Tab-separated table of C-alpha atoms in Angstrom:
chain	number	residue	atom	x	y	z
T	1	UNK	CA	1.997	-7.091	-52.894
T	2	UNK	CA	5.543	-7.160	-51.570
T	3	UNK	CA	4.734	-6.779	-47.512
T	4	UNK	CA	3.637	-9.474	-47.201
T	5	UNK	CA	6.926	-11.098	-49.079
T	6	UNK	CA	9.630	-9.114	-47.160
T	7	UNK	CA	7.911	-9.042	-43.996
T	8	UNK	CA	9.897	-11.606	-41.035
T	9	UNK	CA	6.950	-13.638	-39.372
T	10	UNK	CA	8.043	-13.936	-36.339
T	11	UNK	CA	7.513	-16.926	-35.531
T	12	UNK	CA	9.337	-18.801	-37.916
T	13	UNK	CA	13.173	-20.247	-36.706
T	14	UNK	CA	15.779	-17.505	-38.112
T	15	UNK	CA	17.595	-19.886	-40.848
T	16	UNK	CA	15.214	-22.871	-42.369
T	17	UNK	CA	17.533	-24.731	-45.019
T	18	UNK	CA	16.805	-27.202	-47.103
T	19	UNK	CA	17.861	-29.621	-49.948
T	20	UNK	CA	20.648	-26.343	-51.036
T	21	UNK	CA	22.685	-27.845	-53.059
T	22	UNK	CA	25.568	-25.466	-54.599
T	23	UNK	CA	28.358	-26.574	-57.862
T	24	UNK	CA	31.028	-24.324	-58.822
T	25	UNK	CA	30.986	-25.589	-62.392
T	26	UNK	CA	31.538	-29.297	-62.500
T	27	UNK	CA	32.087	-29.357	-58.513
T	28	UNK	CA	29.685	-30.298	-56.432
T	29	UNK	CA	30.185	-27.993	-52.645
T	30	UNK	CA	27.146	-28.372	-51.345
T	31	UNK	CA	24.866	-31.973	-51.694
T	32	UNK	CA	21.338	-31.398	-50.722
T	33	UNK	CA	21.664	-29.249	-46.429
T	34	UNK	CA	18.994	-29.665	-43.921
T	35	UNK	CA	19.024	-27.169	-41.110
T	36	UNK	CA	17.229	-25.174	-38.802
T	37	UNK	CA	18.706	-22.434	-37.135
T	38	UNK	CA	16.374	-21.829	-33.987
T	39	UNK	CA	16.340	-17.755	-32.924
T	40	UNK	CA	19.076	-17.601	-30.442
T	41	UNK	CA	21.224	-20.050	-30.801
T	42	UNK	CA	24.283	-20.333	-31.133
T	43	UNK	CA	25.380	-22.810	-34.128
T	44	UNK	CA	28.924	-24.225	-35.405
T	45	UNK	CA	30.140	-25.424	-37.790
T	46	UNK	CA	33.655	-27.914	-37.913
T	47	UNK	CA	35.026	-29.573	-40.877
T	48	UNK	CA	38.182	-30.327	-43.428
T	49	UNK	CA	38.664	-28.287	-46.300
T	50	UNK	CA	36.662	-27.581	-48.674
T	51	UNK	CA	34.183	-29.796	-46.565
T	52	UNK	CA	31.820	-26.649	-48.633
T	53	UNK	CA	31.045	-24.860	-43.956
T	54	UNK	CA	31.697	-21.757	-46.169
T	55	UNK	CA	30.545	-21.855	-48.288
T	56	UNK	CA	26.515	-22.499	-46.807
T	57	UNK	CA	27.415	-19.960	-44.026
T	58	UNK	CA	27.701	-17.498	-47.296
T	59	UNK	CA	24.567	-19.450	-48.962
T	60	UNK	CA	22.845	-18.011	-45.991
T	61	UNK	CA	23.286	-13.970	-46.894
T	62	UNK	CA	23.254	-15.381	-50.621
T	63	UNK	CA	27.049	-14.271	-51.692
T	64	UNK	CA	27.147	-17.386	-53.378
T	65	UNK	CA	24.396	-18.061	-54.848
T	66	UNK	CA	22.540	-21.552	-53.632
T	67	UNK	CA	22.489	-23.704	-57.352
T	68	UNK	CA	19.562	-25.411	-55.727
T	69	UNK	CA	17.633	-25.706	-52.539
T	70	UNK	CA	15.284	-22.748	-50.606
T	71	UNK	CA	16.578	-20.546	-47.968
T	72	UNK	CA	14.377	-18.950	-45.729
T	73	UNK	CA	15.003	-15.756	-43.403
T	74	UNK	CA	13.529	-15.300	-39.707
T	75	UNK	CA	10.046	-17.649	-42.590
T	76	UNK	CA	11.216	-15.228	-45.749
T	77	UNK	CA	12.150	-16.540	-48.926
T	78	UNK	CA	15.041	-14.873	-50.003
T	79	UNK	CA	15.733	-16.881	-53.139
T	80	UNK	CA	12.613	-15.042	-54.189
T	81	UNK	CA	13.073	-12.715	-56.941
T	82	UNK	CA	10.650	-10.262	-55.280
T	83	UNK	CA	12.561	-10.085	-51.799
T	84	UNK	CA	14.059	-7.515	-50.864
T	85	UNK	CA	17.243	-8.954	-50.312
T	86	UNK	CA	19.545	-5.219	-49.212
T	87	UNK	CA	17.012	-5.462	-46.704
T	88	UNK	CA	17.417	-8.502	-45.137
T	89	UNK	CA	20.777	-8.432	-45.521
T	90	UNK	CA	20.350	-5.251	-42.647
T	91	UNK	CA	19.426	-7.994	-40.420
T	92	UNK	CA	22.336	-10.851	-41.025
T	93	UNK	CA	25.726	-9.490	-39.475
T	94	UNK	CA	27.984	-11.045	-41.267
T	95	UNK	CA	32.609	-11.281	-39.983
T	96	UNK	CA	35.048	-12.544	-42.412
T	97	UNK	CA	38.018	-14.402	-41.976
T	98	UNK	CA	39.984	-11.746	-43.466
T	99	UNK	CA	37.905	-8.604	-41.681
T	100	UNK	CA	37.313	-6.384	-44.525
T	101	UNK	CA	37.621	-2.997	-42.613
T	102	UNK	CA	36.521	-0.310	-44.752
T	103	UNK	CA	40.382	0.979	-45.341
T	104	UNK	CA	39.498	4.338	-46.182
T	105	UNK	CA	37.706	5.394	-43.468
T	106	UNK	CA	38.102	5.765	-39.652
T	107	UNK	CA	36.904	3.141	-37.448
T	108	UNK	CA	33.744	5.320	-36.824
T	109	UNK	CA	32.682	6.228	-40.449
T	110	UNK	CA	33.057	2.156	-40.899
T	111	UNK	CA	30.712	2.054	-38.835
T	112	UNK	CA	28.153	5.068	-39.428
T	113	UNK	CA	28.579	4.227	-43.673
T	114	UNK	CA	25.758	1.300	-43.601
T	115	UNK	CA	23.925	2.846	-41.014
T	116	UNK	CA	23.331	6.499	-42.386
T	117	UNK	CA	23.074	4.994	-46.840
T	118	UNK	CA	21.648	2.002	-46.242
T	119	UNK	CA	19.662	2.221	-42.071
T	120	UNK	CA	19.026	6.133	-42.427
T	121	UNK	CA	20.044	7.027	-39.806
T	122	UNK	CA	21.498	10.652	-38.814
T	123	UNK	CA	24.489	11.272	-38.183
T	124	UNK	CA	24.778	11.895	-34.928
T	125	UNK	CA	21.961	8.847	-34.112
T	126	UNK	CA	24.728	6.435	-36.117
T	127	UNK	CA	27.635	7.890	-33.850
T	128	UNK	CA	26.162	6.934	-31.261
T	129	UNK	CA	24.885	3.447	-32.143
T	130	UNK	CA	28.776	3.292	-33.326
T	131	UNK	CA	30.072	4.436	-29.461
T	132	UNK	CA	28.615	2.630	-27.961
T	133	UNK	CA	28.999	-0.806	-29.823
T	134	UNK	CA	32.735	0.096	-29.875
T	135	UNK	CA	32.281	0.023	-26.318
T	136	UNK	CA	31.025	-3.914	-26.586
T	137	UNK	CA	34.360	-5.138	-27.776
T	138	UNK	CA	36.674	-2.263	-25.564
T	139	UNK	CA	37.426	-0.168	-28.468
T	140	UNK	CA	36.234	2.485	-28.066
T	141	UNK	CA	39.652	3.870	-27.568
T	142	UNK	CA	40.514	3.516	-31.919
T	143	UNK	CA	37.290	5.444	-32.617
T	144	UNK	CA	39.801	7.656	-35.037
T	145	UNK	CA	42.262	6.106	-35.593
T	146	UNK	CA	42.444	4.250	-39.402
T	147	UNK	CA	42.189	0.356	-39.799
T	148	UNK	CA	45.645	-0.106	-39.935
T	149	UNK	CA	47.143	1.179	-37.362
T	150	UNK	CA	45.390	-1.657	-34.945
T	151	UNK	CA	46.076	-5.053	-34.553
T	152	UNK	CA	44.373	-8.652	-36.600
T	153	UNK	CA	42.467	-8.756	-32.881
T	154	UNK	CA	41.189	-5.524	-33.013
T	155	UNK	CA	40.182	-5.081	-36.633
T	156	UNK	CA	38.283	-8.267	-36.598
T	157	UNK	CA	36.216	-6.833	-33.010
T	158	UNK	CA	35.503	-3.363	-35.599
T	159	UNK	CA	34.302	-5.647	-37.965
T	160	UNK	CA	32.218	-7.244	-35.659
T	161	UNK	CA	31.267	-3.658	-34.112
T	162	UNK	CA	29.984	-2.485	-38.012
T	163	UNK	CA	28.078	-5.569	-38.239
T	164	UNK	CA	26.436	-4.973	-34.439
T	165	UNK	CA	25.876	-1.054	-35.095
T	166	UNK	CA	23.042	-1.559	-38.133
T	167	UNK	CA	21.168	-3.623	-34.877
T	168	UNK	CA	21.125	-7.299	-36.867
T	169	UNK	CA	18.573	-10.117	-35.631
T	170	UNK	CA	21.723	-12.935	-36.253
T	171	UNK	CA	24.970	-12.494	-37.000
T	172	UNK	CA	27.569	-15.349	-39.148
T	173	UNK	CA	30.691	-15.341	-38.356
T	174	UNK	CA	32.822	-17.143	-40.962
T	175	UNK	CA	36.287	-18.264	-39.571
T	176	UNK	CA	36.661	-14.916	-37.260
T	177	UNK	CA	39.842	-16.143	-35.403
T	178	UNK	CA	41.726	-18.284	-38.947
T	179	UNK	CA	44.343	-14.913	-39.848
T	180	UNK	CA	45.056	-13.918	-36.367
T	181	UNK	CA	48.344	-14.437	-34.589
T	182	UNK	CA	47.568	-17.204	-31.493
T	183	UNK	CA	47.564	-14.650	-28.823
T	184	UNK	CA	45.105	-12.120	-30.473
T	185	UNK	CA	42.319	-15.213	-30.718
T	186	UNK	CA	41.530	-14.592	-27.289
T	187	UNK	CA	39.873	-10.754	-27.544
T	188	UNK	CA	37.997	-11.478	-30.789
T	189	UNK	CA	36.390	-14.737	-29.291
T	190	UNK	CA	35.813	-13.386	-25.814
T	191	UNK	CA	33.673	-10.622	-28.083
T	192	UNK	CA	31.927	-13.504	-29.527
T	193	UNK	CA	30.534	-14.531	-25.887
T	194	UNK	CA	30.083	-11.963	-24.925
T	195	UNK	CA	27.091	-12.263	-27.654
T	196	UNK	CA	26.327	-14.925	-27.493
T	197	UNK	CA	25.380	-14.673	-23.460
T	198	UNK	CA	23.144	-11.388	-24.812
T	199	UNK	CA	20.852	-13.830	-27.162
T	200	UNK	CA	22.527	-13.461	-29.848
T	201	UNK	CA	21.605	-15.692	-32.499
T	202	UNK	CA	25.089	-16.863	-34.446
T	203	UNK	CA	26.740	-18.832	-37.975
T	204	UNK	CA	30.021	-19.760	-36.135
T	205	UNK	CA	32.760	-21.250	-38.748
T	206	UNK	CA	35.463	-22.335	-36.593
T	207	UNK	CA	38.275	-24.286	-36.239
T	208	UNK	CA	38.114	-23.002	-32.131
T	209	UNK	CA	37.208	-26.390	-31.190
T	210	UNK	CA	37.263	-24.860	-27.257
T	211	UNK	CA	34.752	-21.892	-28.162
T	212	UNK	CA	32.706	-25.045	-30.074
T	213	UNK	CA	32.787	-26.755	-27.249
T	214	UNK	CA	31.970	-23.554	-24.582
T	215	UNK	CA	29.726	-21.035	-26.312
T	216	UNK	CA	28.190	-23.349	-28.414
T	217	UNK	CA	23.738	-24.866	-28.201
T	218	UNK	CA	24.683	-27.841	-31.010
T	219	UNK	CA	27.861	-28.331	-33.685
T	220	UNK	CA	27.557	-29.091	-37.157
T	221	UNK	CA	30.161	-31.878	-37.994
T	222	UNK	CA	30.396	-31.259	-42.249
T	223	UNK	CA	32.051	-32.749	-44.774
T	224	UNK	CA	31.841	-33.294	-48.443
T	225	UNK	CA	29.166	-30.762	-49.408
T	226	UNK	CA	27.117	-33.189	-46.176
T	227	UNK	CA	26.166	-32.307	-42.597
T	228	UNK	CA	27.450	-35.526	-40.914
T	229	UNK	CA	26.636	-35.497	-37.562
T	230	UNK	CA	25.555	-33.141	-35.942
T	231	UNK	CA	24.487	-32.768	-31.444
T	232	UNK	CA	25.420	-31.113	-28.647
T	233	UNK	CA	29.037	-29.186	-28.525
T	234	UNK	CA	30.360	-31.215	-25.978
T	235	UNK	CA	29.132	-34.748	-26.531
T	236	UNK	CA	30.431	-34.657	-30.456
T	237	UNK	CA	33.676	-33.421	-29.418
T	238	UNK	CA	33.704	-36.862	-26.971
T	239	UNK	CA	32.226	-38.936	-28.092
T	240	UNK	CA	32.044	-38.409	-32.526
T	241	UNK	CA	29.922	-40.729	-33.836
T	242	UNK	CA	30.626	-41.113	-37.395
T	243	UNK	CA	33.733	-42.574	-38.950
T	244	UNK	CA	34.312	-39.463	-40.539
T	245	UNK	CA	33.601	-37.141	-36.960
T	246	UNK	CA	36.326	-39.572	-35.582
T	247	UNK	CA	39.262	-38.934	-37.976
T	248	UNK	CA	38.713	-35.869	-38.475
T	249	UNK	CA	38.773	-34.564	-34.399
T	250	UNK	CA	41.328	-36.901	-34.138
T	251	UNK	CA	43.721	-35.033	-36.977
T	252	UNK	CA	42.712	-31.389	-34.885
T	253	UNK	CA	41.654	-32.332	-31.014
Q	1	UNK	CA	96.530	-10.460	-65.075
Q	2	UNK	CA	94.266	-9.687	-61.571
Q	3	UNK	CA	90.304	-9.773	-61.925
Q	4	UNK	CA	90.536	-6.118	-59.374
Q	5	UNK	CA	93.265	-4.980	-61.589
Q	6	UNK	CA	91.448	-5.775	-65.593
Q	7	UNK	CA	88.053	-4.144	-63.330
Q	8	UNK	CA	89.981	-1.126	-63.334
Q	9	UNK	CA	91.293	-1.502	-66.676
Q	10	UNK	CA	88.077	-1.282	-68.444
Q	11	UNK	CA	86.393	1.981	-66.306
Q	12	UNK	CA	89.500	4.024	-67.618
Q	13	UNK	CA	89.001	2.928	-71.144
Q	14	UNK	CA	85.368	3.460	-70.295
Q	15	UNK	CA	85.818	7.307	-68.837
Q	16	UNK	CA	88.746	7.715	-71.847
Q	17	UNK	CA	85.973	6.830	-74.680
Q	18	UNK	CA	83.171	9.054	-72.913
Q	19	UNK	CA	86.401	11.549	-72.328
Q	20	UNK	CA	87.233	12.273	-75.388
Q	21	UNK	CA	83.532	12.233	-77.779
Q	22	UNK	CA	82.214	15.246	-75.468
Q	23	UNK	CA	85.199	17.459	-76.260
Q	24	UNK	CA	85.527	15.696	-79.738
Q	25	UNK	CA	81.966	17.626	-79.678
Q	26	UNK	CA	82.984	20.375	-77.477
Q	27	UNK	CA	85.737	21.409	-80.689
Q	28	UNK	CA	84.224	21.069	-83.657
Q	29	UNK	CA	81.467	23.438	-81.840
Q	30	UNK	CA	80.685	26.874	-82.951
Q	31	UNK	CA	79.799	27.793	-79.841
Q	32	UNK	CA	79.133	32.030	-81.140
Q	33	UNK	CA	77.257	30.793	-83.675
Q	34	UNK	CA	75.169	28.215	-80.898
Q	35	UNK	CA	74.801	31.237	-78.487
Q	36	UNK	CA	73.164	33.289	-81.021
Q	37	UNK	CA	70.942	30.817	-82.564
Q	38	UNK	CA	69.366	28.667	-79.257
Q	39	UNK	CA	70.466	31.740	-76.433
Q	40	UNK	CA	69.585	33.964	-77.777
Q	41	UNK	CA	68.633	37.045	-74.914
Q	42	UNK	CA	67.317	39.340	-77.594
Q	43	UNK	CA	64.710	37.074	-79.120
Q	44	UNK	CA	63.695	35.488	-75.362
Q	45	UNK	CA	63.151	39.150	-74.796
Q	46	UNK	CA	60.862	39.305	-77.287
Q	47	UNK	CA	59.189	36.287	-76.465
Q	48	UNK	CA	58.107	37.128	-73.093
Q	49	UNK	CA	55.692	37.884	-71.571
Q	50	UNK	CA	53.052	35.931	-73.414
Q	51	UNK	CA	55.183	32.659	-74.013
Q	52	UNK	CA	53.942	32.328	-70.610
Q	53	UNK	CA	51.429	34.205	-69.994
Q	54	UNK	CA	49.119	33.474	-73.320
Q	55	UNK	CA	51.364	29.327	-73.843
Q	56	UNK	CA	52.411	28.001	-70.669
Q	57	UNK	CA	48.433	29.566	-69.694
Q	58	UNK	CA	47.145	27.472	-72.197
Q	59	UNK	CA	48.784	24.232	-72.577
Q	60	UNK	CA	47.840	23.918	-68.524
Q	61	UNK	CA	44.576	24.877	-68.996
Q	62	UNK	CA	43.990	22.847	-72.017
Q	63	UNK	CA	46.141	19.712	-70.162
Q	64	UNK	CA	44.116	20.460	-66.737
Q	65	UNK	CA	40.312	20.216	-69.269
Q	66	UNK	CA	41.011	17.186	-70.887
Q	67	UNK	CA	42.605	15.477	-68.405
Q	68	UNK	CA	39.216	16.833	-65.901
Q	69	UNK	CA	37.096	15.366	-69.136
Q	70	UNK	CA	39.765	11.931	-69.760
Q	71	UNK	CA	39.017	11.168	-65.704
Q	72	UNK	CA	35.456	11.765	-66.345
Q	73	UNK	CA	34.226	9.872	-70.129
Q	74	UNK	CA	37.129	6.887	-68.425
Q	75	UNK	CA	35.638	6.532	-65.187
Q	76	UNK	CA	31.991	5.968	-66.867
Q	77	UNK	CA	34.124	3.522	-69.826
Q	78	UNK	CA	35.536	1.393	-66.768
Q	79	UNK	CA	32.289	1.044	-65.281
Q	80	UNK	CA	30.669	0.485	-69.110
Q	81	UNK	CA	33.580	-2.557	-69.357
Q	82	UNK	CA	33.274	-3.804	-65.918
Q	83	UNK	CA	29.980	-4.098	-65.920
Q	84	UNK	CA	27.349	-7.691	-66.618
Q	85	UNK	CA	24.661	-6.120	-69.698
Q	86	UNK	CA	27.285	-7.065	-72.142
Q	87	UNK	CA	25.817	-3.824	-74.909
Q	88	UNK	CA	27.310	-1.665	-72.460
Q	89	UNK	CA	30.595	-3.949	-72.202
Q	90	UNK	CA	30.568	-4.009	-76.055
Q	91	UNK	CA	30.549	-0.371	-76.837
Q	92	UNK	CA	33.262	0.675	-73.780
Q	93	UNK	CA	35.777	-2.570	-75.840
Q	94	UNK	CA	35.279	-0.211	-78.858
Q	95	UNK	CA	35.194	2.964	-78.551
Q	96	UNK	CA	38.367	2.162	-76.364
Q	97	UNK	CA	40.009	-0.283	-78.094
Q	98	UNK	CA	38.934	3.017	-81.531
Q	99	UNK	CA	40.386	5.492	-79.003
Q	100	UNK	CA	43.389	4.250	-78.207
Q	101	UNK	CA	44.288	2.144	-81.872
Q	102	UNK	CA	44.548	5.402	-84.036
Q	103	UNK	CA	47.698	8.462	-83.239
Q	104	UNK	CA	45.822	10.863	-81.331
Q	105	UNK	CA	46.522	13.309	-84.314
Q	106	UNK	CA	44.413	12.119	-86.091
Q	107	UNK	CA	41.743	12.668	-84.311
Q	108	UNK	CA	42.134	15.744	-83.055
Q	109	UNK	CA	41.956	16.151	-87.151
Q	110	UNK	CA	38.504	14.682	-87.562
Q	111	UNK	CA	36.982	16.977	-84.371
Q	112	UNK	CA	38.254	20.090	-86.096
Q	113	UNK	CA	37.674	19.234	-89.371
Q	114	UNK	CA	35.496	16.478	-89.909
Q	115	UNK	CA	32.800	16.553	-86.925
Q	116	UNK	CA	31.102	20.869	-88.509
Q	117	UNK	CA	31.607	19.085	-91.339
Q	118	UNK	CA	29.735	15.496	-91.989
Q	119	UNK	CA	27.229	16.179	-88.905
Q	120	UNK	CA	26.364	19.796	-88.749
Q	121	UNK	CA	27.317	20.551	-85.668
Q	122	UNK	CA	29.289	23.929	-83.885
Q	123	UNK	CA	31.363	23.136	-81.055
Q	124	UNK	CA	31.468	25.383	-78.154
Q	125	UNK	CA	35.657	26.306	-78.113
Q	126	UNK	CA	35.782	26.373	-82.670
Q	127	UNK	CA	38.378	24.873	-83.663
Q	128	UNK	CA	40.587	24.650	-79.976
Q	129	UNK	CA	37.108	23.122	-78.576
Q	130	UNK	CA	36.399	20.775	-81.387
Q	131	UNK	CA	40.163	19.987	-80.964
Q	132	UNK	CA	40.436	19.601	-77.220
Q	133	UNK	CA	36.950	16.900	-77.498
Q	134	UNK	CA	39.643	14.583	-79.135
Q	135	UNK	CA	42.798	15.040	-77.028
Q	136	UNK	CA	39.775	14.320	-73.851
Q	137	UNK	CA	38.151	11.809	-76.124
Q	138	UNK	CA	41.883	10.209	-76.205
Q	139	UNK	CA	42.971	10.262	-72.642
Q	140	UNK	CA	39.650	9.466	-71.625
Q	141	UNK	CA	40.002	5.684	-74.008
Q	142	UNK	CA	44.085	5.653	-71.900
Q	143	UNK	CA	42.361	6.874	-68.127
Q	144	UNK	CA	39.627	3.841	-69.298
Q	145	UNK	CA	41.855	0.984	-68.332
Q	146	UNK	CA	44.361	2.479	-65.685
Q	147	UNK	CA	40.443	3.121	-63.574
Q	148	UNK	CA	39.430	-0.243	-65.341
Q	149	UNK	CA	42.441	-2.449	-63.137
Q	150	UNK	CA	42.358	-0.814	-59.994
Q	151	UNK	CA	38.440	-1.238	-59.443
Q	152	UNK	CA	39.075	-5.026	-60.216
Q	153	UNK	CA	42.612	-4.190	-57.580
Q	154	UNK	CA	40.262	-3.876	-55.317
Q	155	UNK	CA	39.405	-7.354	-53.216
Q	156	UNK	CA	36.158	-8.230	-53.241
Q	157	UNK	CA	36.338	-8.347	-49.324
Q	158	UNK	CA	35.345	-5.784	-50.088
Q	159	UNK	CA	32.687	-5.415	-52.418
Q	160	UNK	CA	31.105	-8.527	-50.007
Q	161	UNK	CA	30.996	-6.849	-46.924
Q	162	UNK	CA	29.662	-3.861	-47.827
Q	163	UNK	CA	27.237	-5.963	-49.739
Q	164	UNK	CA	26.937	-8.210	-46.572
Q	165	UNK	CA	25.922	-4.134	-43.896
Q	166	UNK	CA	22.854	-4.164	-46.799
Q	167	UNK	CA	25.217	-1.208	-49.272
Q	168	UNK	CA	23.539	-1.613	-53.061
Q	169	UNK	CA	25.357	-2.400	-55.348
Q	170	UNK	CA	25.151	1.242	-57.457
Q	171	UNK	CA	26.506	2.577	-53.276
Q	172	UNK	CA	28.949	-0.625	-52.584
Q	173	UNK	CA	30.599	1.427	-55.873
Q	174	UNK	CA	30.930	5.118	-55.179
Q	175	UNK	CA	31.392	4.487	-51.555
Q	176	UNK	CA	33.695	1.790	-51.280
Q	177	UNK	CA	35.079	0.421	-54.178
Q	178	UNK	CA	35.681	3.415	-56.596
Q	179	UNK	CA	37.395	5.586	-53.839
Q	180	UNK	CA	39.973	2.532	-52.747
Q	181	UNK	CA	40.244	2.332	-56.806
Q	182	UNK	CA	41.579	5.871	-57.858
Q	183	UNK	CA	43.889	5.861	-54.984
Q	184	UNK	CA	45.527	3.026	-56.248
Q	185	UNK	CA	45.137	4.054	-59.553
Q	186	UNK	CA	46.746	7.955	-58.754
Q	187	UNK	CA	51.298	7.542	-60.283
Q	188	UNK	CA	49.699	5.709	-63.521
Q	189	UNK	CA	46.670	7.962	-63.694
Q	190	UNK	CA	49.443	11.506	-62.881
Q	191	UNK	CA	51.554	10.219	-65.221
Q	192	UNK	CA	49.212	9.437	-68.183
Q	193	UNK	CA	48.358	13.526	-66.767
Q	194	UNK	CA	51.900	14.655	-68.270
Q	195	UNK	CA	51.332	12.808	-71.388
Q	196	UNK	CA	48.668	15.140	-71.698
Q	197	UNK	CA	50.464	17.285	-70.939
Q	198	UNK	CA	52.932	17.295	-73.912
Q	199	UNK	CA	50.067	16.145	-75.667
Q	200	UNK	CA	48.097	19.305	-76.325
Q	201	UNK	CA	51.426	20.719	-78.180
Q	202	UNK	CA	48.992	18.035	-81.341
Q	203	UNK	CA	46.342	21.005	-81.148
Q	204	UNK	CA	48.259	22.414	-83.332
Q	205	UNK	CA	46.226	20.321	-85.697
Q	206	UNK	CA	43.167	22.057	-85.786
Q	207	UNK	CA	44.610	25.812	-86.415
Q	208	UNK	CA	45.051	28.474	-83.314
Q	209	UNK	CA	44.731	32.078	-82.949
Q	210	UNK	CA	47.063	34.181	-81.611
Q	211	UNK	CA	44.471	33.953	-78.283
Q	212	UNK	CA	44.643	29.769	-78.200
Q	213	UNK	CA	48.247	29.519	-79.229
Q	214	UNK	CA	50.054	26.488	-76.898
Q	215	UNK	CA	53.800	26.325	-76.059
Q	216	UNK	CA	54.301	24.379	-78.523
Q	217	UNK	CA	53.217	26.267	-81.497
Q	218	UNK	CA	53.898	29.711	-80.552
Q	219	UNK	CA	57.547	28.865	-79.804
Q	220	UNK	CA	57.358	27.209	-83.446
Q	221	UNK	CA	55.795	30.846	-84.922
Q	222	UNK	CA	58.832	32.984	-82.387
Q	223	UNK	CA	61.115	30.285	-84.688
Q	224	UNK	CA	60.004	30.925	-88.492
Q	225	UNK	CA	59.462	34.629	-86.872
Q	226	UNK	CA	62.983	34.893	-85.487
Q	227	UNK	CA	64.952	32.846	-87.404
Q	228	UNK	CA	66.468	31.579	-84.393
Q	229	UNK	CA	65.885	29.197	-81.896
Q	230	UNK	CA	65.722	30.212	-78.350
Q	231	UNK	CA	61.778	30.363	-78.362
Q	232	UNK	CA	61.955	25.845	-78.905
Q	233	UNK	CA	64.785	25.985	-75.553
Q	234	UNK	CA	61.920	28.734	-73.561
Q	235	UNK	CA	59.452	26.593	-74.559
Q	236	UNK	CA	61.690	23.030	-74.187
Q	237	UNK	CA	62.202	24.362	-70.539
Q	238	UNK	CA	58.519	25.625	-69.313
Q	239	UNK	CA	57.719	22.163	-70.666
Q	240	UNK	CA	60.053	21.091	-67.954
Q	241	UNK	CA	59.468	23.623	-65.623
Q	242	UNK	CA	55.875	21.361	-64.810
Q	243	UNK	CA	56.816	17.772	-66.038
Q	244	UNK	CA	59.950	16.654	-64.063
Q	245	UNK	CA	58.100	17.505	-60.449
Q	246	UNK	CA	55.312	15.854	-61.381
Q	247	UNK	CA	57.366	12.504	-62.221
Q	248	UNK	CA	59.458	12.798	-59.632
Q	249	UNK	CA	56.571	13.162	-57.363
Q	250	UNK	CA	54.650	9.865	-59.318
Q	251	UNK	CA	57.609	8.436	-58.188
Q	252	UNK	CA	57.867	9.100	-54.853
Q	253	UNK	CA	54.646	8.639	-54.663
Q	254	UNK	CA	55.565	4.473	-56.535
Q	255	UNK	CA	57.836	3.912	-53.683
Q	256	UNK	CA	54.941	5.274	-50.886
Q	257	UNK	CA	52.517	2.262	-51.858
Q	258	UNK	CA	55.165	0.036	-52.342
Q	259	UNK	CA	56.404	0.441	-48.617
Q	260	UNK	CA	52.085	0.332	-47.498
Q	261	UNK	CA	51.572	-2.864	-49.114
């Protein structure tokens, strides 16, 4: 019975969010979000702190449990309690502001553990995938290092490689460069740009307007739990239509 | 008076008082008697080698056994206390409060004498085995709290990263959270080991045969048979041989962890 329930529909959009609401106690953080992200699309989400953009992103793989609305991932209703959430999560890569590498494992083990324990790949195969991904992010020489020996930029690139080694269909980025020293931001953005150009579906919560303009297919401005404005990044950044967007952009640009 | 002169004077008075007290004690003591009563080589020779081959060996054996048991049950209790299922949480809370709240001596006594009578069960290892079970219950209650705090000290992001990679809740606990939690609790758990080493002396209440005597019981019997305190001094030194390296190890580990932070 669960086979159709857990099977992705190839014609469905990557992410389809309808009327999403989320409250923490009396505080409503998401006030009815509608958002569809097509396969291969790169969507950047900007907005002031407390606007709900991180909560929205974290709802996509249910790190936050929505209070209302629906979320479909490749046509699968992930709020259906019969759905195999762990299986769906393997197809959604997630990159955090604080990297969240496993500090008690080597870089290689960080990349292989979920492949072996979740995807049931053989160790040799998992290691091959891990080495390929580390090469992709330019860190082949750090295979045996421990996270504590890496710079912030290197840690974030390892975190991206770790997500990629699960061969996800889409990637979520939660302010991936906000915890980095300014001179390390570039190397992470470069990896993300490569990824976008390879056709990965990406949803990126960020403060990097340059990245949004250059790499994003669509820019979404959120404020007070709602999507205020969306459109082509170049147009939204150059000519915002809403007062709140203008006020925000005048502060950050 | 100048401030420095005053400080120097205070220090001189402090040293003088200390020296006077030490001198008074040394002069008033009967050193001959102290020597024969506490450091009697003849009595000491009679304790060897059994004080090491039986007593110290048993003390270490009982410590390691109760430590291993305590760690195992303590981890289980910590996980139960953090469980989202209320009955498990209540059980673990009750267990921890019970065995931390009553004296270890009472628990050991109860296990050794009450359990066989009340339930008609024989614990393997006889009285000492039952006493050890009591010690495990006490140790696990203390360790459960330490391990629970360690689990909660692992950053939330670690769990989120693991779940995002598709790991199940139990896989996340086994591969990601527990290894880091254990690392965090190594110093307090080693402390627990030292406390447990000393608490094995409480096993005397369970009763012991010649072969199951631990250090304190052995020394106490040596005291009564020889009417001499030398066996107590020997036992004390043997305890210190084990505990001092361990406590200094804990101090070093704590310093290293403070640096790593």
